[in-house]
C-alpha atoms as one frame of an Amber mdcrd trajectory, in Angstrom:
protein
  -1.000 -10.897  -6.350   2.533 -10.784  -5.112   2.159 -12.939  -2.022   0.887
 -16.162  -3.504  -1.020 -17.975  -6.192  -4.069 -16.344  -7.662  -7.071 -18.162
  -6.284 -10.807 -17.944  -6.063 -11.581 -15.606  -8.950 -15.300 -15.137  -9.465
 -16.257 -14.560 -13.083 -19.743 -13.524 -14.074 -21.853 -16.424 -15.439 -21.897
 -16.514 -19.231 -18.985 -14.100 -19.551 -17.008 -14.619 -22.767 -13.838 -12.996
 -24.068 -14.299 -10.436 -26.852 -13.642 -11.738 -30.342 -12.159  -8.494 -31.658
  -8.366  -8.488 -32.035  -5.836  -6.385 -30.191  -4.074  -3.791 -32.315  -0.614
  -2.742 -31.150   0.905   0.584 -32.079   3.850   2.362 -30.508   3.816   5.231
 -28.048   7.167   6.967 -28.115   8.689   8.751 -25.163   9.680  12.415 -25.378
  13.207  11.574 -26.529  11.748   9.554 -29.463  14.276   6.799 -28.943  13.054
   3.459 -30.124  14.326   1.588 -27.087  11.897   3.541 -24.886   8.833   2.759
 -26.954   5.940   1.138 -25.089   3.243  -1.001 -26.752  -0.003   0.912 -27.230
  -2.955  -1.426 -26.778  -6.179  -0.445 -28.501  -9.076  -2.665 -27.535 -12.507
  -2.369 -25.959 -11.320  -4.961 -23.495  -7.715  -6.116 -23.215  -8.541  -9.817
 -23.123  -5.494 -11.929 -22.199  -3.527  -8.887 -21.017  -1.622  -9.824 -17.882
  -1.630  -7.775 -14.685   0.679  -8.068 -11.681  -0.694  -6.847  -8.333   1.564
  -6.009  -5.394   0.272  -4.917  -2.001   1.904  -3.159   0.934   0.414  -2.492
   4.351  -2.636  -3.506   6.310  -5.396  -6.064   5.869  -7.669  -3.311   4.527
  -5.214  -2.776   1.674  -5.147  -6.523   1.068  -8.937  -6.530   0.839  -8.834
  -3.664  -1.678  -6.304  -5.588  -3.775  -8.540  -8.651  -3.740 -11.475  -6.558
  -4.957  -9.396  -4.939  -7.711  -8.080  -8.350  -8.760 -11.612  -9.740  -8.883
 -12.847  -6.868 -11.031  -9.925  -7.286 -13.423 -10.507 -11.042 -13.755 -14.218
 -10.400 -14.274 -13.345  -8.101 -17.171 -11.079 -10.571 -18.912  -7.644  -9.693
 -17.600  -5.265 -12.391 -16.435  -3.415 -12.044 -13.154   0.158 -13.194 -12.817
   2.457 -13.478  -9.793   5.385 -12.883 -12.161   6.020  -9.137 -12.676   8.169
  -9.762 -15.753   5.302 -11.593 -17.468   2.824  -8.754 -16.869   1.869  -5.932
 -19.223   0.823  -3.701 -16.338   1.608  -3.459 -12.625  -0.963  -2.434 -10.030
   0.937  -1.234  -6.951  -1.283  -0.872  -3.884   0.655   1.396  -1.547   0.925
   2.031   2.203   1.775   5.414   3.720   2.280   4.365   7.350   6.075   4.121
   7.169   8.768   5.773   5.084  10.451   2.456   4.091   7.298   1.112   2.421
   6.931   4.348   0.442  10.572   4.081  -0.614   9.870   0.553  -1.817   6.944
   1.870  -3.855   9.123   4.501  -5.517  11.759   1.894  -6.364   9.102  -0.430
  -7.756   7.743   2.308 -10.033  11.255   3.024 -11.336  11.800  -0.687 -11.895
   8.525  -0.962 -13.829   9.426   1.964 -16.063  12.848   0.482 -16.814  11.134
  -2.756 -17.808   8.686  -0.715 -19.938   5.673  -1.810 -17.922   2.529   0.238
 -17.511   1.841   1.258 -13.908  -1.289   2.009 -11.886  -0.755   3.084  -8.278
  -3.497   2.511  -5.709  -3.652   2.837  -1.943  -2.814   5.454   0.634   0.402
   6.979  -0.758  -1.126   8.041  -4.052  -4.329   9.169  -2.326  -2.569  11.334
   0.267   0.261  12.676  -1.912  -0.635  12.359  -5.612   1.660  15.235  -6.653
   4.975  13.770  -5.482   7.565  13.705  -8.242   7.814   9.944  -8.657   4.040
   9.699  -9.293   4.269  12.117 -12.205   2.733  10.638 -15.370   1.507   7.601
 -13.439  -2.130   6.507 -13.367  -3.787   6.521  -9.943  -6.915   4.923  -8.524
  -8.079   6.332  -5.189  -8.969   4.371  -2.062 -12.665   5.094  -2.623 -12.493
   4.334  -6.339 -11.154   0.777  -6.352 -14.278  -0.218  -8.289 -12.923   1.923
 -11.168  -9.766  -0.168 -11.535 -10.840  -1.745 -14.836 -11.410   1.634 -16.465
  -8.085   2.955 -15.153  -6.178  -0.117 -16.343  -7.800  -0.093 -19.789  -7.075
   3.602 -20.313  -3.522   3.212 -19.055  -2.909   0.388 -21.526  -4.055   2.789
 -24.264  -1.288   5.164 -23.253  -3.359   7.548 -21.141  -2.643   8.746 -17.616
  -5.826   8.420 -15.556  -6.449   9.680 -12.034  -9.561   8.739 -10.078  -9.144
  10.542  -6.747 -11.813  11.794  -4.381 -12.759  11.449  -0.729 -16.159  13.054
  -1.362 -17.833  10.044  -2.898 -21.526  10.093  -1.956 -22.340   6.408  -2.200
 -20.206   3.853  -0.380 -18.245   1.233  -2.252 -20.222  -1.952  -2.670 -19.154
  -4.931  -0.582 -20.740  -7.164  -3.205 -17.870  -6.929  -5.698 -16.055  -9.920
  -7.222 -12.867 -10.979  -5.465  -9.712 -12.925  -6.106  -8.637 -13.985  -2.647
  -4.965 -14.494  -1.882  -6.100 -17.302   0.403  -9.309 -18.987  -0.722 -10.136
 -19.926   2.875  -9.932 -16.364   4.243 -12.319 -13.468   3.622 -10.829 -10.096
   4.590 -13.902  -7.969   5.236 -13.581  -4.209   5.708 -16.445  -3.011   7.915
 -15.569   0.683   7.722 -13.017   2.999   6.188 -11.361   6.056   7.692 -11.445
   6.944  11.380 -12.535   9.488  13.984  -9.057  10.391  15.225  -6.421  12.929
  14.205  -3.192  11.303  15.390  -0.345  13.735  14.806   2.014  11.162  13.248
  -0.516   9.489  10.952  -0.617   9.975   7.192  -3.315   7.354   6.679  -5.977
   9.788   7.907  -5.185  12.057   4.952  -5.671   9.111   2.633  -8.673   7.304
   4.093 -10.475  10.347   5.515 -13.223  10.420   8.111 -15.125   7.391   9.330
 -17.502   5.760   6.851 -19.167   2.577   8.100 -20.876  -0.029   5.958 -24.437
  -0.969   6.987 -24.803  -3.968   9.288 -26.968  -5.921   6.828 -24.461  -5.477
   3.977 -21.588  -6.736   6.119 -23.613  -9.737   7.299 -24.596 -10.490   3.699
 -20.959 -10.385   2.581 -19.881 -12.660   5.432 -22.632 -15.172   4.582 -21.542
 -15.113   0.963 -17.901 -15.713   1.908 -18.783 -18.711   4.057 -20.978 -20.144
   1.300 -18.046 -19.797  -1.119 -15.887 -22.005   1.073 -14.136 -19.517   3.348
 -13.285 -20.898   6.776 -12.278 -17.586   8.337 -13.627 -14.048   8.136 -11.252
 -11.315   9.260 -12.943  -8.055  10.170 -10.690  -5.143   9.260 -10.613  -1.343
   9.126  -8.447   1.564  10.253 -10.180   1.319  13.647 -12.621  -1.512  14.247
 -13.822  -0.071  17.560 -15.134   3.104  15.924 -17.497   1.119  13.708 -21.001
   2.503  13.283 -20.649   5.792  15.142 -21.376   7.667  11.910 -24.543   5.646
  11.171 -26.089   5.341  14.627 -24.538   2.002  15.606 -21.713   0.666  17.757
 -19.434  -2.315  17.162 -21.366  -4.753  19.420 -24.470  -4.192  17.244 -22.593
  -5.661  14.300 -20.819  -8.425  16.206 -24.063  -9.715  17.724 -25.449 -10.255
  14.215 -22.296 -11.764  12.745 -21.871 -14.477  15.382 -25.322 -15.786  14.456
 -24.287 -16.688  10.921 -20.838 -18.245  11.456 -21.014 -21.939  10.433 -20.025
 -24.514  13.048 -16.672 -25.261  11.371 -15.661 -21.648  10.697 -14.131 -18.777
  12.679 -14.159 -14.979  12.814 -11.228 -12.762  13.778 -11.471  -9.168  14.992
  -9.015  -6.634  13.597  -7.248  -3.626  15.075  -9.144  -1.427  17.509  -7.972
   1.640  19.401  -8.736   1.815  23.155 -11.159   4.808  23.292 -14.026   3.213
  21.411 -14.224  -0.100  23.237 -13.947   1.222  26.794 -17.740   1.536  26.940
 -18.245  -1.980  25.557 -15.684  -4.136  27.343 -18.186  -6.774  28.444 -19.758
  -7.054  24.983 -16.325  -7.400  23.349 -15.314 -10.013  25.939 -18.543 -11.935
  25.294 -17.777 -11.933  21.570 -14.213 -13.161  22.111 -15.587 -15.952  24.306
 -17.898 -17.136  21.525 -16.781 -20.611  20.363 -16.541 -19.469  16.737 -14.582
 -16.256  17.367 -10.837 -16.214  17.944  -9.871 -14.931  21.404  -7.587 -12.388
  19.768  -7.434  -8.603  20.006  -5.004  -6.123  18.451  -4.966  -2.918  20.530
  -2.171  -0.466  19.602  -0.966   1.552  22.601   1.945   3.364  20.813   3.418
   4.754  24.063   3.372   4.105  27.793   3.646   7.790  28.681   0.548   9.965
  29.000   2.575  13.008  27.924   3.568  11.325  24.669   0.050   9.975  24.095
  -1.250  13.539  24.451   1.318  14.822  21.917   0.200  12.045  19.582  -3.475
  12.986  20.153  -4.316   9.377  20.878  -7.287  10.361  23.097  -6.680   7.857
  25.898  -4.281   7.391  28.796  -1.936   4.571  29.656  -4.259   3.685  32.533
  -7.213   3.332  30.156  -5.201   1.036  27.906  -4.301  -1.077  30.946  -7.981
  -1.217  31.886  -8.793  -2.781  28.506  -5.973  -5.331  28.725  -6.716  -6.242
  32.351 -10.426  -6.683  31.663  -9.824  -8.913  28.661  -7.271 -11.055  30.471
  -9.602 -11.476  33.436 -12.726 -12.222  31.402 -11.479 -14.034  28.284  -9.510
 -17.206  29.135  -6.277 -17.426  27.144  -6.895 -14.168  25.258  -4.102 -13.233
  22.846  -3.446  -9.475  22.901  -1.147  -7.831  20.357  -0.059  -4.203  20.534
   2.137  -1.577  18.838   4.738   0.890  20.090   6.364   3.868  18.390   9.893
   4.428  19.678  11.524   7.887  19.684   8.461  10.027  18.985   9.822  13.633
  18.888   8.613  14.623  22.372   9.603  11.334  24.022  12.046  11.789  26.913
  14.142   9.030  28.444  11.591   8.697  31.249   8.756   8.532  28.716  10.536
   5.717  26.919  11.053   3.876  30.199   7.278   4.084  30.780   6.812   2.207
  27.509   9.394  -0.373  28.541   7.604  -0.888  31.868   4.356  -1.558  30.014
   6.031  -4.246  27.906   7.614  -5.753  31.021   4.275  -5.730  32.854   2.184
  -7.499  30.223   4.785  -9.417  28.201   2.663  -9.145  25.062   2.962 -12.279
  22.884   2.927 -10.127  19.755   4.595  -6.725  19.677   4.954  -4.430  16.667
   7.873  -2.094  17.386   8.244   0.880  15.056  10.909   3.549  15.046   9.312
   6.957  14.481   9.353   8.168  10.885   8.151  11.720  10.169   5.472  11.483
   7.491   5.302  14.566   5.244   2.346  16.835   5.948   1.651  15.505   9.442
   1.900  17.719  12.565   4.536  15.426  14.096   6.794  15.951  11.082   7.234
  19.592  12.142   8.581  18.618  15.567  12.286  18.322  16.312  13.405  14.745
  15.756  15.262  12.704  18.318  18.839  11.926  17.315  18.898   8.946  14.931
  21.443   7.028  16.997  19.300   7.440  20.118  16.150   6.495  18.188  17.794
   3.291  17.014  19.051   2.560  20.525  15.540   2.809  21.966  14.068   0.669
  19.218  16.771  -1.953  19.739  16.288  -1.869  23.525  12.570  -2.575  23.247
  13.238  -5.300  20.699  15.697  -6.961  23.082  13.172  -6.738  25.915  10.573
  -8.422  23.729  13.033 -11.197  22.854  13.964 -11.702  26.508  10.723 -13.287
  27.661   9.083 -16.542  26.665   5.820 -16.460  24.764   5.164 -20.185  24.730
   6.468 -22.075  27.771   7.713 -25.657  27.947   4.628 -26.759  29.872   2.759
 -26.578  26.544   4.735 -29.573  25.246   2.518 -32.655  25.142  -0.730 -30.684
  25.213  -3.396 -31.242  22.579  -5.241 -28.480  20.711  -7.943 -28.290  18.079
  -6.660 -26.043  15.303  -8.066 -24.700  12.062  -5.602 -24.868   9.186  -5.981
 -22.319   6.395  -2.498 -21.958   4.917   0.840 -23.579   4.288   3.958 -22.390
   6.090   6.634 -20.533   4.151   8.763 -23.691   4.076   5.921 -25.335   2.094
   6.380 -28.434   4.249   4.267 -27.557   7.277   0.801 -26.120   7.775  -0.102
 -23.034   9.796  -2.913 -23.683  12.248  -4.581 -21.532  14.886  -6.287 -22.601
  18.082  -9.093 -20.676  19.801  -6.583 -18.103  21.112  -5.207 -17.580  17.589
  -1.817 -18.904  18.646   0.420 -19.891  15.737   0.966 -23.646  15.520   3.032
 -25.289  12.768   1.721 -28.752  11.942   3.841 -31.394  10.237   1.866 -33.669
   7.943   2.032 -35.084   4.428  -1.780 -35.006   4.214  -3.827 -32.232   2.642
  -5.101 -30.392   5.722  -6.100 -27.049   4.211  -9.507 -25.873   5.357  -9.754
 -28.543   8.048 -10.019 -28.729  11.819  -7.503 -31.180  13.258  -6.247 -32.239
  16.675  -2.531 -31.688  17.211  -0.049 -32.341  20.001   2.640 -29.778  20.802
   6.157 -31.168  20.438   8.252 -27.973  20.465   7.889 -24.331  21.544   9.665
 -21.166  20.405   9.259 -17.406  20.669   6.826 -16.938  17.814   5.088 -20.284
  17.343   4.665 -23.857  18.526   5.340 -26.994  16.492   2.952 -29.908  16.618
   2.235 -33.350  15.240  -1.118 -34.480  13.951  -3.135 -36.554  16.414  -5.688
 -39.032  15.158  -8.980 -38.225  16.820 -11.526 -40.919  17.693 -13.667 -40.167
  14.667 -10.768 -40.632  12.270  -9.741 -43.838  14.038 -13.287 -45.216  13.805
 -13.467 -44.412  10.092 -10.196 -46.252   9.525 -11.387 -49.191  11.652 -14.642
 -49.550   9.730 -12.801 -49.181   6.440 -10.413 -51.983   7.371 -13.279 -54.125
   8.696 -15.323 -53.725   5.510 -12.532 -54.893   3.167 -12.484 -58.582   4.279
 -16.300 -58.669   4.276 -16.365 -57.475   0.663 -13.730 -60.053  -0.289 -15.737
 -62.862   1.342 -18.874 -61.754  -0.497 -16.938 -61.670  -3.759 -15.615 -65.228
  -3.325 -19.081 -66.445  -2.291 -20.668 -64.970  -5.438 -17.915 -66.444  -7.639
 -18.481 -69.845  -6.042 -22.216 -69.660  -6.712 -21.566 -68.849 -10.350
């Protein structure tokens, strides 16, 4: 997968590569020019064929890519992080923003120029499979990721395959093989689709209505992930708070079962939830966030501070209701880390409406803020509305960004404080580790030791807008181990000399 080494592939016991050879012929393009010929692979199973997987978008998309990668590995394909070394590219797309779709289109053109086979997955191809740049490209739908092997094999034979349907009767199995981008993190989708009809959102057209996985299947998958060495389970979906409403459950029903099976040295993180569906369960959510093995972290997109704009967006809550959620969590969950999203320059947004959003940022000083300039997504109701002037849209986006930069997330009084952090990844500089404390605050840890998958005590030495830097602190247990180790060495030496003397 594009964002790191391929890790943690689970291959079926006893699985062996096929012994039959691979026969290559040539598939010519319409112009019959030799330079445009593409290898035609005829084989029951393309053993040793290399596949490159790239993912855009949310954690749910990342989970889908991990499932598709696992299925491909299980069927004999090799994954490569190098697109040039691959025979076929799987591009898992995101339809939330126009720029990511533009990147997808450019990537498809690049693949064709390099004479690579292409399979497009994700929300763009599901919601708009007839767009020009997807012509003659194989597609696997968001509810057909378990068909990726068939689609890839047929595509390598020169066929264009399209598995697309939102009417699938049986739910996708959670018990599929995975290749995790990070072997310590299980990204676990608990439902797909949502109950809302936000006027700007294209994802609804791709993911469809809410479909929740049964509680017991989710718990089983989480148990399996922990037993395989995962230290974190991230619950994800288009709207975590809506979980279960289609199967007679609510989110707290699931959370109460999951916290029972989290090992003592592991953590769970809740994903994005919209305000309407947790308003009735604030105490239960707070209790979950206070659990010692659950990060005190919540991502609640507000999108606008104006009730008029929220109504135009069909968000189904008011600014006051959003504030109620934030206030309750801050009062009842010590140190809770709340992230949120804003859309700047939605078509109906007036200057006063925008100022309402700015006031909300000023009031809460969110430590994490996702600021998005409005992009009209084709086929959505908001795309038919008159756009705000581009210059003004950029001005508003820049103004909110500057406001976010103006306040301090981590203050100097943190310097010198100690925290217990769980480390599950290396920083982008490859020199430091990324750790998270109970509040899921980002802490960069300097150490030449292998700390991945471990809990360590660190001391903050520096603070910045987006993270804190820390040094490793030797805890008492580590010190005792070192002491006993040093004490044992001379005893062993004395015993050795005594035995030699006796001989």
